[in-house]
Coordinates of C-alpha atoms in Angstrom, one line a residue:
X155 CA 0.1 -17.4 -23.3
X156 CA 0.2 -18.4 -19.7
X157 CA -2.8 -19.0 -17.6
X158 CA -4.0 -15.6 -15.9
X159 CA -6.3 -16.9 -13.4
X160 CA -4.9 -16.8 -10.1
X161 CA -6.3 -18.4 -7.1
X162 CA -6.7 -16.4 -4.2
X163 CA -4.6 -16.9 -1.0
X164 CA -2.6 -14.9 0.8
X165 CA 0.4 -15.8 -1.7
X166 CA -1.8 -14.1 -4.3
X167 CA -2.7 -11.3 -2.4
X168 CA 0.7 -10.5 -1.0
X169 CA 2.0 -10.4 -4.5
X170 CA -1.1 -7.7 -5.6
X171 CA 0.1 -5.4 -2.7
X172 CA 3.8 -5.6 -4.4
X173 CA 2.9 -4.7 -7.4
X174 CA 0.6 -2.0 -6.2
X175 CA 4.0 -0.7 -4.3
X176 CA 5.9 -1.4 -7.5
X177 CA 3.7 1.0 -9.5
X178 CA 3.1 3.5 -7.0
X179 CA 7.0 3.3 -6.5
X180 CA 7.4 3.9 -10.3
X181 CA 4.9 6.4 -10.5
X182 CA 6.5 8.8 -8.1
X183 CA 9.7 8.4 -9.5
X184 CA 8.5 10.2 -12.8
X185 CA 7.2 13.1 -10.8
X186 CA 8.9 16.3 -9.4
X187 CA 9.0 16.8 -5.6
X188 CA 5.5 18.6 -5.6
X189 CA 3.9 16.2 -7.3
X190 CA 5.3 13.6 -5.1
X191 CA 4.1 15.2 -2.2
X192 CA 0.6 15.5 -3.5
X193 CA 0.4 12.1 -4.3
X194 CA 1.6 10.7 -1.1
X195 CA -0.7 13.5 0.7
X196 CA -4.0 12.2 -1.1
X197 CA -3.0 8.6 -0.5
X198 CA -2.5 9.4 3.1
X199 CA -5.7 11.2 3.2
X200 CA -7.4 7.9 1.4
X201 CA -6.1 6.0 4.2
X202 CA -7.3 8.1 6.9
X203 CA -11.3 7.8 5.3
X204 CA -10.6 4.2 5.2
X205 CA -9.7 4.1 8.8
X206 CA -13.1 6.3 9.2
X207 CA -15.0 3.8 7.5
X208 CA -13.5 1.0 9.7
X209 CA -12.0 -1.1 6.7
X210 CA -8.4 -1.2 8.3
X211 CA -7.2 -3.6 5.3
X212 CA -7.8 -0.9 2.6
X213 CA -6.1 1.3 5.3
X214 CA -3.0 -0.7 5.7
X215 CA -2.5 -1.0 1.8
X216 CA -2.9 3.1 1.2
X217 CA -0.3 3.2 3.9
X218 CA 1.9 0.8 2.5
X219 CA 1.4 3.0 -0.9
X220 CA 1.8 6.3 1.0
X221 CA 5.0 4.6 2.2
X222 CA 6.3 3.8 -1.6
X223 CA 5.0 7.6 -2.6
X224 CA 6.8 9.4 0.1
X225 CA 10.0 7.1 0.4
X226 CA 10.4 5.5 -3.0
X227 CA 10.1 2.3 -1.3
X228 CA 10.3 1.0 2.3
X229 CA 10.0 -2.5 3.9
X230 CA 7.6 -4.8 2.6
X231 CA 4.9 -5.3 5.7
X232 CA 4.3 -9.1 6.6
X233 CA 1.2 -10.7 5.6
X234 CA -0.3 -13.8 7.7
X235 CA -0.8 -17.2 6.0
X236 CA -4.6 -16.7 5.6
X237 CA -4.3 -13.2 3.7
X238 CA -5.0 -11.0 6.8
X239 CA -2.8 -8.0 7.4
X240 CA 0.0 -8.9 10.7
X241 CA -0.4 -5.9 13.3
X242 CA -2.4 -3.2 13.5
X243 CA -2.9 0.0 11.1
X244 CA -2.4 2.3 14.1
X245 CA 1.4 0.5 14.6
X246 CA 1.8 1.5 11.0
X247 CA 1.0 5.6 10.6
X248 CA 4.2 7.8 10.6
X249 CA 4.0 11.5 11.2
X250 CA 3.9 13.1 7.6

């Protein structure tokens, strides 16, 4: 068995928010249209409480989820080196 202790970095991280994507990606593809739509809805809505609460990195992510949900993938965002989200979460939101 390999070692399952990961160091975090942004490296680490950035592969996390894939396979967050990947699941959610997954997920949704197992689900009819309504479904889909709910699930993307209540991740959008997460997002939005997030952005509330001022913790724009948990918003980004439920964006980039919402993304996967609604789409069935989408661009992977860029990451900078130390882990920190590139942009802003406001450049990010698309009309649902």
């Amino acid at each position: 068995m390999s070692n399952t202790n990961i160091e975090f970095s942004g490296t680490s991280l950035r592969a996390v928010m894939d396979a967050l994507g990947a699941l959610t990606f997954a997920m949704s593809r197992q689900l009819n249209a309504d479904q889909k739509d709910g699930l993307a809805s209540d991740l959008s809505r997460l997002a939005k409480d997030a952005q509330n609460n001022g913790n724009a990195e948990l918003e980004m992510l439920l964006l980039d989820l919402h993304q996967k949900a609604r789409t069935g993938g989408g661009a992977v965002r860029p990451i900078s080196v130390d882990g920190g989200a590139a942009g802003s979460a406001a450049d990010l939101v698309q009309p649902l």
